[in-house]
mmCIF file of C-alpha atoms in Angstrom:
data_model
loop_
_atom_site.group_PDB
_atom_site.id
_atom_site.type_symbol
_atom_site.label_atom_id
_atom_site.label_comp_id
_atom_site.label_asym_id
_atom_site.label_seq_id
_atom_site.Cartn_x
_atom_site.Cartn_y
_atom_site.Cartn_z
ATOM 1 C CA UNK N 1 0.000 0.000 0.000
ATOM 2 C CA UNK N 2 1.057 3.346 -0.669
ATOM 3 C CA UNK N 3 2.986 5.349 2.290
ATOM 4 C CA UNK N 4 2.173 9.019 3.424
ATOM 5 C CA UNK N 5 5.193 10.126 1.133
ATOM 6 C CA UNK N 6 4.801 7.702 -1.590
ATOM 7 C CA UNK N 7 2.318 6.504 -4.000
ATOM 8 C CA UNK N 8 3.563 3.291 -5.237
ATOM 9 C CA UNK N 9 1.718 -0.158 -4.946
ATOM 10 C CA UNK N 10 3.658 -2.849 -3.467
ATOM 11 C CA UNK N 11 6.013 -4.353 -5.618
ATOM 12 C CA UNK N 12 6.799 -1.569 -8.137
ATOM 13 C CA UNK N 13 10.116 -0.794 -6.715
ATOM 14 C CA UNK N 14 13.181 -2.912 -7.309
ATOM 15 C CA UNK N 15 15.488 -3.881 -4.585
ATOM 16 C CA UNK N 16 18.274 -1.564 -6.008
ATOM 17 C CA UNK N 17 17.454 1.993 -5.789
ATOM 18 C CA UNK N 18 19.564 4.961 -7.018
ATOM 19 C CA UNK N 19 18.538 7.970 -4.989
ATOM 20 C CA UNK N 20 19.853 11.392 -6.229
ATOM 21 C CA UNK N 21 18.231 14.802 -4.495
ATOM 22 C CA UNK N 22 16.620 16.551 -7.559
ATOM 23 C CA UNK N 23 13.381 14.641 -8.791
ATOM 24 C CA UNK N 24 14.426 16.231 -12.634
ATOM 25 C CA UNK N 25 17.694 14.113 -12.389
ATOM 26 C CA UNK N 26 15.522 11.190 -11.072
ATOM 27 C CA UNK N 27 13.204 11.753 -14.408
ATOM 28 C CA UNK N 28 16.760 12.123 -15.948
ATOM 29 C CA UNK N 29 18.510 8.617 -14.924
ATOM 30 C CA UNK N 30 14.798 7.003 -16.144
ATOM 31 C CA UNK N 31 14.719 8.431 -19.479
ATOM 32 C CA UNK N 32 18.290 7.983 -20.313
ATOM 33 C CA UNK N 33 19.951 5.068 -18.119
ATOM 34 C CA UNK N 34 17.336 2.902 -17.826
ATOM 35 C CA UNK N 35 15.261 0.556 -19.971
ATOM 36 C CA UNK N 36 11.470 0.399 -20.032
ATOM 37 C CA UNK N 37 11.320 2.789 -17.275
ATOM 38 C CA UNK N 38 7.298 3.255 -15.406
ATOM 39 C CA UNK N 39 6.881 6.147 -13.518
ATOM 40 C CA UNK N 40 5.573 4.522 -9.739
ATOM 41 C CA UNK N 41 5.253 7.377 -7.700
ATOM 42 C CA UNK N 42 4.800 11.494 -7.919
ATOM 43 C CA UNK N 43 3.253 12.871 -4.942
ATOM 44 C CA UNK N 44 4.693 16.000 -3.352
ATOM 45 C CA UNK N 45 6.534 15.847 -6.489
ATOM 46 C CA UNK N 46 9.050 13.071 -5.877
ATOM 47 C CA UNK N 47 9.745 11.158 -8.886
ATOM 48 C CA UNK N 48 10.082 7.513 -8.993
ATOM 49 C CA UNK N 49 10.509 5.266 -11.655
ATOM 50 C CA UNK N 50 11.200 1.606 -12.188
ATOM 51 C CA UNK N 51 13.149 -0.235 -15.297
ATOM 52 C CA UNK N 52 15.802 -1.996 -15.679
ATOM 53 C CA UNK N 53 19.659 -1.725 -16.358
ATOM 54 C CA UNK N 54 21.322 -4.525 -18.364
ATOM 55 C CA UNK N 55 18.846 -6.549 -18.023
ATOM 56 C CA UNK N 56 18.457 -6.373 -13.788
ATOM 57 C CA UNK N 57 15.622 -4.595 -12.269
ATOM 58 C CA UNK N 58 16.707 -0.598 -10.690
ATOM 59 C CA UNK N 59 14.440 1.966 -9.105
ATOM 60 C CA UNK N 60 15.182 5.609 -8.963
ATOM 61 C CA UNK N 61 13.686 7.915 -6.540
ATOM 62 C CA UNK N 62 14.385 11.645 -5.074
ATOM 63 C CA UNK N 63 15.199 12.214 -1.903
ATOM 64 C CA UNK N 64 14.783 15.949 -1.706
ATOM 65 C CA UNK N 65 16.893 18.136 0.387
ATOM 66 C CA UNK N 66 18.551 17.219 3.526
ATOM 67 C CA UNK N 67 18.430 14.580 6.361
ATOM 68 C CA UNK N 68 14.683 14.804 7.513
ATOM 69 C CA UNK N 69 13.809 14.565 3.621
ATOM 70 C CA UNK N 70 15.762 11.328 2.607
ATOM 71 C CA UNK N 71 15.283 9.621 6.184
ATOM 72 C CA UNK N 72 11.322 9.638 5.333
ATOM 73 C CA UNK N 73 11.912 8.390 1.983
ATOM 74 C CA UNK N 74 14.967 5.792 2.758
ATOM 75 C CA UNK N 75 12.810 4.243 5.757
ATOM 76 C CA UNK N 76 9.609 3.834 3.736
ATOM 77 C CA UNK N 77 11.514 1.835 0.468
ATOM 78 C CA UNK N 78 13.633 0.054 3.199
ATOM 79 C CA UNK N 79 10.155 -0.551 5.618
ATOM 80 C CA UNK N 80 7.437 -0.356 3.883
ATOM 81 C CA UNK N 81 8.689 -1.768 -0.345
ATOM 82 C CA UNK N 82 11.239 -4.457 0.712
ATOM 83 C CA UNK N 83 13.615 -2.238 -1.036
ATOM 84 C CA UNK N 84 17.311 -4.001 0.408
ATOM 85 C CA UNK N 85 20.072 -1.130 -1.274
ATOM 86 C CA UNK N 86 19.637 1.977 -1.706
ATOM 87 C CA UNK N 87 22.898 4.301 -3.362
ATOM 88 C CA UNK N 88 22.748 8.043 -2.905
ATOM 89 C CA UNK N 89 23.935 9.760 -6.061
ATOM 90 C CA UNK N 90 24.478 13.648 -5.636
ATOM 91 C CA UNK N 91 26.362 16.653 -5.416
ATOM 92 C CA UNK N 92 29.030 17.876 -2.967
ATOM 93 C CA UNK N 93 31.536 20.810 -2.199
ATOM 94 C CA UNK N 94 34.991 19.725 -2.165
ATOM 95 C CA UNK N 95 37.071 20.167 0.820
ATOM 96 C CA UNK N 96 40.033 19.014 0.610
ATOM 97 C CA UNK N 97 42.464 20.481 -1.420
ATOM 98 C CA UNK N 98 43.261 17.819 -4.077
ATOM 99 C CA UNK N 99 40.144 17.979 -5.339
ATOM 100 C CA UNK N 100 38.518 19.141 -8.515
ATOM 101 C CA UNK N 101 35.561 19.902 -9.894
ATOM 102 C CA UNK N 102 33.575 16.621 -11.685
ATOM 103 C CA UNK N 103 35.733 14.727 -9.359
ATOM 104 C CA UNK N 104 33.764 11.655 -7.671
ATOM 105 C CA UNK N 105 33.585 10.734 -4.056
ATOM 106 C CA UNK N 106 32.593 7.624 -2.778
ATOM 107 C CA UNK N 107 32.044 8.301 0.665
ATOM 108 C CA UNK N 108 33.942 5.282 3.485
ATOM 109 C CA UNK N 109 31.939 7.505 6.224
ATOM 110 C CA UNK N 110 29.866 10.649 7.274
ATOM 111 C CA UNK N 111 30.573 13.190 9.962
ATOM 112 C CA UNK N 112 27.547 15.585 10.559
ATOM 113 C CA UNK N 113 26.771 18.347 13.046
ATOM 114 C CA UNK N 114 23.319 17.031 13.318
ATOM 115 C CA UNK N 115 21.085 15.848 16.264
ATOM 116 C CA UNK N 116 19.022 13.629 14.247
ATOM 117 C CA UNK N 117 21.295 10.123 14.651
ATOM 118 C CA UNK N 118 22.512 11.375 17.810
ATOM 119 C CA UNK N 119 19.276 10.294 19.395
ATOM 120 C CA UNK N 120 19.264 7.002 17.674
ATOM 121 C CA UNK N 121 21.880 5.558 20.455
ATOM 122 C CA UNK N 122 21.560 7.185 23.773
ATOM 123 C CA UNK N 123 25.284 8.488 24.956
ATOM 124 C CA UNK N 124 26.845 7.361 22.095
ATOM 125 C CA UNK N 125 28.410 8.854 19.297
ATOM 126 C CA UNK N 126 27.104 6.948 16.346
ATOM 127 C CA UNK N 127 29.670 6.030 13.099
ATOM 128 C CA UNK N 128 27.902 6.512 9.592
ATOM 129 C CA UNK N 129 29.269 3.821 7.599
ATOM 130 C CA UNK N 130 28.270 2.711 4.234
ATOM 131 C CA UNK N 131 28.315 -1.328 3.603
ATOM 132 C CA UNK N 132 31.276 -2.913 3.106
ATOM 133 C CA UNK N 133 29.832 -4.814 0.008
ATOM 134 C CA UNK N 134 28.532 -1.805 -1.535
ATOM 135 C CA UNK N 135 31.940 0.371 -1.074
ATOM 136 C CA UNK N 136 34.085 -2.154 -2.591
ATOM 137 C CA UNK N 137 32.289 -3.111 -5.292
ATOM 138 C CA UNK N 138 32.104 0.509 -6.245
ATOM 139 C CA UNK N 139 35.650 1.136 -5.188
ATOM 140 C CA UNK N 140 36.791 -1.637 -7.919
ATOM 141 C CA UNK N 141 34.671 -0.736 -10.836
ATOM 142 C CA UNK N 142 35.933 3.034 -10.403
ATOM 143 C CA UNK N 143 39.507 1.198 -11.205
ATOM 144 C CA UNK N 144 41.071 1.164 -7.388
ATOM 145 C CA UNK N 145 43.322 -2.020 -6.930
ATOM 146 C CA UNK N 146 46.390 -2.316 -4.313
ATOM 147 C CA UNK N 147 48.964 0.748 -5.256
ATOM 148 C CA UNK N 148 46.229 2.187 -7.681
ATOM 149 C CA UNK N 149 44.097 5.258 -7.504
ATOM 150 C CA UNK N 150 42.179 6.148 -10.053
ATOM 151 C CA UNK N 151 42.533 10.166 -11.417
ATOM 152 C CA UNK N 152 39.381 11.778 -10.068
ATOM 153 C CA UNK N 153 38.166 9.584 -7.962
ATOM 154 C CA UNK N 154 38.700 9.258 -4.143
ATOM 155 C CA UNK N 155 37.274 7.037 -1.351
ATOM 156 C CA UNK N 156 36.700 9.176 1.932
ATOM 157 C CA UNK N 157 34.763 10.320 4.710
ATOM 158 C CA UNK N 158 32.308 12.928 3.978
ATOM 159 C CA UNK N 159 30.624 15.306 6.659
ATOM 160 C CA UNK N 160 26.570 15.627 6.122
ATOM 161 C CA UNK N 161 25.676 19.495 7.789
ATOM 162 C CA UNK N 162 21.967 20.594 7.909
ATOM 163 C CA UNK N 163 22.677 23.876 7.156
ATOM 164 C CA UNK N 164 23.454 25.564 3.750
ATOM 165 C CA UNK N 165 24.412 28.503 4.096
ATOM 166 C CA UNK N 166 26.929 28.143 7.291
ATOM 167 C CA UNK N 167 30.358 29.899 7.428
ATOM 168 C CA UNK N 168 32.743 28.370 9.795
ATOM 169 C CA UNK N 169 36.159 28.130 8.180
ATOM 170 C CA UNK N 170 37.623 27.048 11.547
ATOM 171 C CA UNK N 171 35.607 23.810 11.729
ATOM 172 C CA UNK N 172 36.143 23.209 7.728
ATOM 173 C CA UNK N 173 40.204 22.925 8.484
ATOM 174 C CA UNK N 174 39.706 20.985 11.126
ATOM 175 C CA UNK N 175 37.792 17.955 9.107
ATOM 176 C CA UNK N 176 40.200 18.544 6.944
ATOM 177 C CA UNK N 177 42.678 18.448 8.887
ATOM 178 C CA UNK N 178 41.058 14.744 9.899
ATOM 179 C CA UNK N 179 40.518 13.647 6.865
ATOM 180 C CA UNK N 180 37.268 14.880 5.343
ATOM 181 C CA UNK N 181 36.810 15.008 1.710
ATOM 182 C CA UNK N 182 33.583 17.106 1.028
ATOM 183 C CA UNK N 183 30.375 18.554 2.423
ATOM 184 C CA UNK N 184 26.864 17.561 1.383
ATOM 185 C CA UNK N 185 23.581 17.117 3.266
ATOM 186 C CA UNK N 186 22.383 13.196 3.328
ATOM 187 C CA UNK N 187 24.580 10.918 3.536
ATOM 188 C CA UNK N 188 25.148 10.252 6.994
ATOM 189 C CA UNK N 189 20.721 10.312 7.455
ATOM 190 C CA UNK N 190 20.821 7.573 4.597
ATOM 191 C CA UNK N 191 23.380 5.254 6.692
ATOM 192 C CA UNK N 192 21.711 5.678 10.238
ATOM 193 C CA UNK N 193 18.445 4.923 7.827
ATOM 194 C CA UNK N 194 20.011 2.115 6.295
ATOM 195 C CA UNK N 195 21.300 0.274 10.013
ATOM 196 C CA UNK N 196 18.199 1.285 11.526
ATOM 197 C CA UNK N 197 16.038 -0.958 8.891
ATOM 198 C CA UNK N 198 18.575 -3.634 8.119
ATOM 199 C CA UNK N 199 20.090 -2.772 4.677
ATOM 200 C CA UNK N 200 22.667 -1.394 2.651
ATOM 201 C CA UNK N 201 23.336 1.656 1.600
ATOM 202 C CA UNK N 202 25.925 3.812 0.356
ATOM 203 C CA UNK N 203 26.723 7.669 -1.100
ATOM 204 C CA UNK N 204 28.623 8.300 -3.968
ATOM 205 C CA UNK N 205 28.844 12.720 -5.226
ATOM 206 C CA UNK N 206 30.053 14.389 -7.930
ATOM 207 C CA UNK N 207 32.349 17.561 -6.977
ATOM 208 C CA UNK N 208 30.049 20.535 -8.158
ATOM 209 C CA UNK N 209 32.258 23.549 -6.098
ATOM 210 C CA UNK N 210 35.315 24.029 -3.906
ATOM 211 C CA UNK N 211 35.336 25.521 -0.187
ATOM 212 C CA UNK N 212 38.622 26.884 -1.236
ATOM 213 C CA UNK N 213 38.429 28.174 -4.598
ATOM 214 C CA UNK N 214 35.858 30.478 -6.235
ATOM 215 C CA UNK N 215 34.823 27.552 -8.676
ATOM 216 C CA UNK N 216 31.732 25.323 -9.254
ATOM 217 C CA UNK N 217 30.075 23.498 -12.212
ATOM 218 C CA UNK N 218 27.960 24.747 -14.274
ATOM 219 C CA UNK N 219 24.037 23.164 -14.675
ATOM 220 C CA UNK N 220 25.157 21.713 -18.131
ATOM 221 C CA UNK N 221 28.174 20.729 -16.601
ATOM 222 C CA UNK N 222 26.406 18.803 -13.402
ATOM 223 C CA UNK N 223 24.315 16.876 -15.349
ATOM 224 C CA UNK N 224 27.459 15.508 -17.626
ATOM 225 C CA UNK N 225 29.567 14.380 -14.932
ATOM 226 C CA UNK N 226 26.518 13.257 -12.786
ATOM 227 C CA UNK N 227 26.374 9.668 -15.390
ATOM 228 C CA UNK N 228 29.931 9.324 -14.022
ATOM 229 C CA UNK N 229 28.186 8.438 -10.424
ATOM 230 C CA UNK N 230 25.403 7.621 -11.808
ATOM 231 C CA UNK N 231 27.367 4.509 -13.328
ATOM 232 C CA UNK N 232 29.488 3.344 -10.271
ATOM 233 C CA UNK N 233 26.310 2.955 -8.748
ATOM 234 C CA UNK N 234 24.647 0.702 -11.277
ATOM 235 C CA UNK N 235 28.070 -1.062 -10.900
ATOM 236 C CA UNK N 236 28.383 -1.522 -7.724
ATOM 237 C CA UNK N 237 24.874 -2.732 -7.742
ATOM 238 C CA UNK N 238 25.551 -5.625 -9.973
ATOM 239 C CA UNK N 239 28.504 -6.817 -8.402
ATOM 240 C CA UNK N 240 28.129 -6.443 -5.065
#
């Protein structure tokens, strides 16, 4: 039956689900990624469609903005559709100083300032960790192998804020300073989501600006170098 949020009928969504924040790129993995894609689900907007990649069933769904928007919708596929993976693909600020733009982050763990998963665990401080399974297999089809990297792609811990608009360069060199890649705004909701239920998940962004450099993507530009994602998640799907 269909959920508050979503207006699908059991069954129509696939156990893999790609999950990026805009419902237009949603509409956009469906029309061009996928084969046979059905639209399943609209309300408030959301767009979610099911079809199939070579030949193996994959949803896609929006998530909206933030961690209150992509817990709702990550709990209901995991609770509610049987859904068993879902991979975020979006868009992230670059941190560290290595990085570029349309570079790709495939994100090990996820720092965040907010209280949401703090009350999941009662005096303690909860890890965001993707699965294992999922991080790996994406990790090898990006090209990684023992004394490999590949160019423009880096596996690393991510920090999730709820805030936007926030200026605090003091707290920006310090995860940094311990490690922290880029900032974006779901990732460590979709792994709390992800333990809570039972399943897998994992977030993999395109670089679309720089903390330390007056430099982002353009829209054209997003969209291009969102397939790069877009595709280490369908991978990682089929060989996890």
């Amino acid at each position: 039956m269909a959920t508050p949020h979503i207006g699908a009928a059991p069954g129509d969504f696939a156990p893999d689900v790609l999950m990026p924040g805009d419902p237009r790129r949603a509409r956009r993995i469906a029309e061009t990624v996928l084969d046979d894609a059905r639209l399943v689900t609209e309300v408030r907007g959301i767009l979610g469609y099911t079809g199939t990649f070579e030949g193996r069933p994959v949803s896609v769904l929006a998530s909206g903005m933030g961690m209150p928007s992509i817990t709702i919708y990550a709990t209901e596929l995991f609770r509610f559709y049987g859904v068993q993976r879902i991979i975020r693909i979006g868009t992230a600020g670059g941190m560290a100083t290595h990085l570029d733009l349309g570079d790709v982050v495939i994100a090990n763990a996820a720092h965040t300032d907010s209280a949401m998963t703090a009350q999941r665990i009662p005096g303690i401080h909860y890890s965001h960790a993707p699965s294992f399974a999922l991080l790996s297999a994406a990790a090898v089809a990006a090209g990684f192998r023992p004394g490999f990297s590949p160019a423009g792609v880096h596996v690393g811990a991510v920090v999730s804020n709820d805030a936007f608009y926030v200026d605090r360069p003091a707290t920006n060199e310090l995860l940094v300073q311990y490690g922290t890649l880029a900032v974006e705004m779901e990732a460590a909701a979709l792994y709390a989501a992800a333990d809570a239920e039972g399943r897998e998940a994992l977030a993999i962004c395109t670089i679309s600006d720089l903390l330390f450099r007056d430099a982002a993507l353009s829209a054209d530009e997003r969209e291009e170098l969102f397939d790069r994602s877009v595709r280490l998640g369908l991978a990682a799907f089929a060989t996890a």
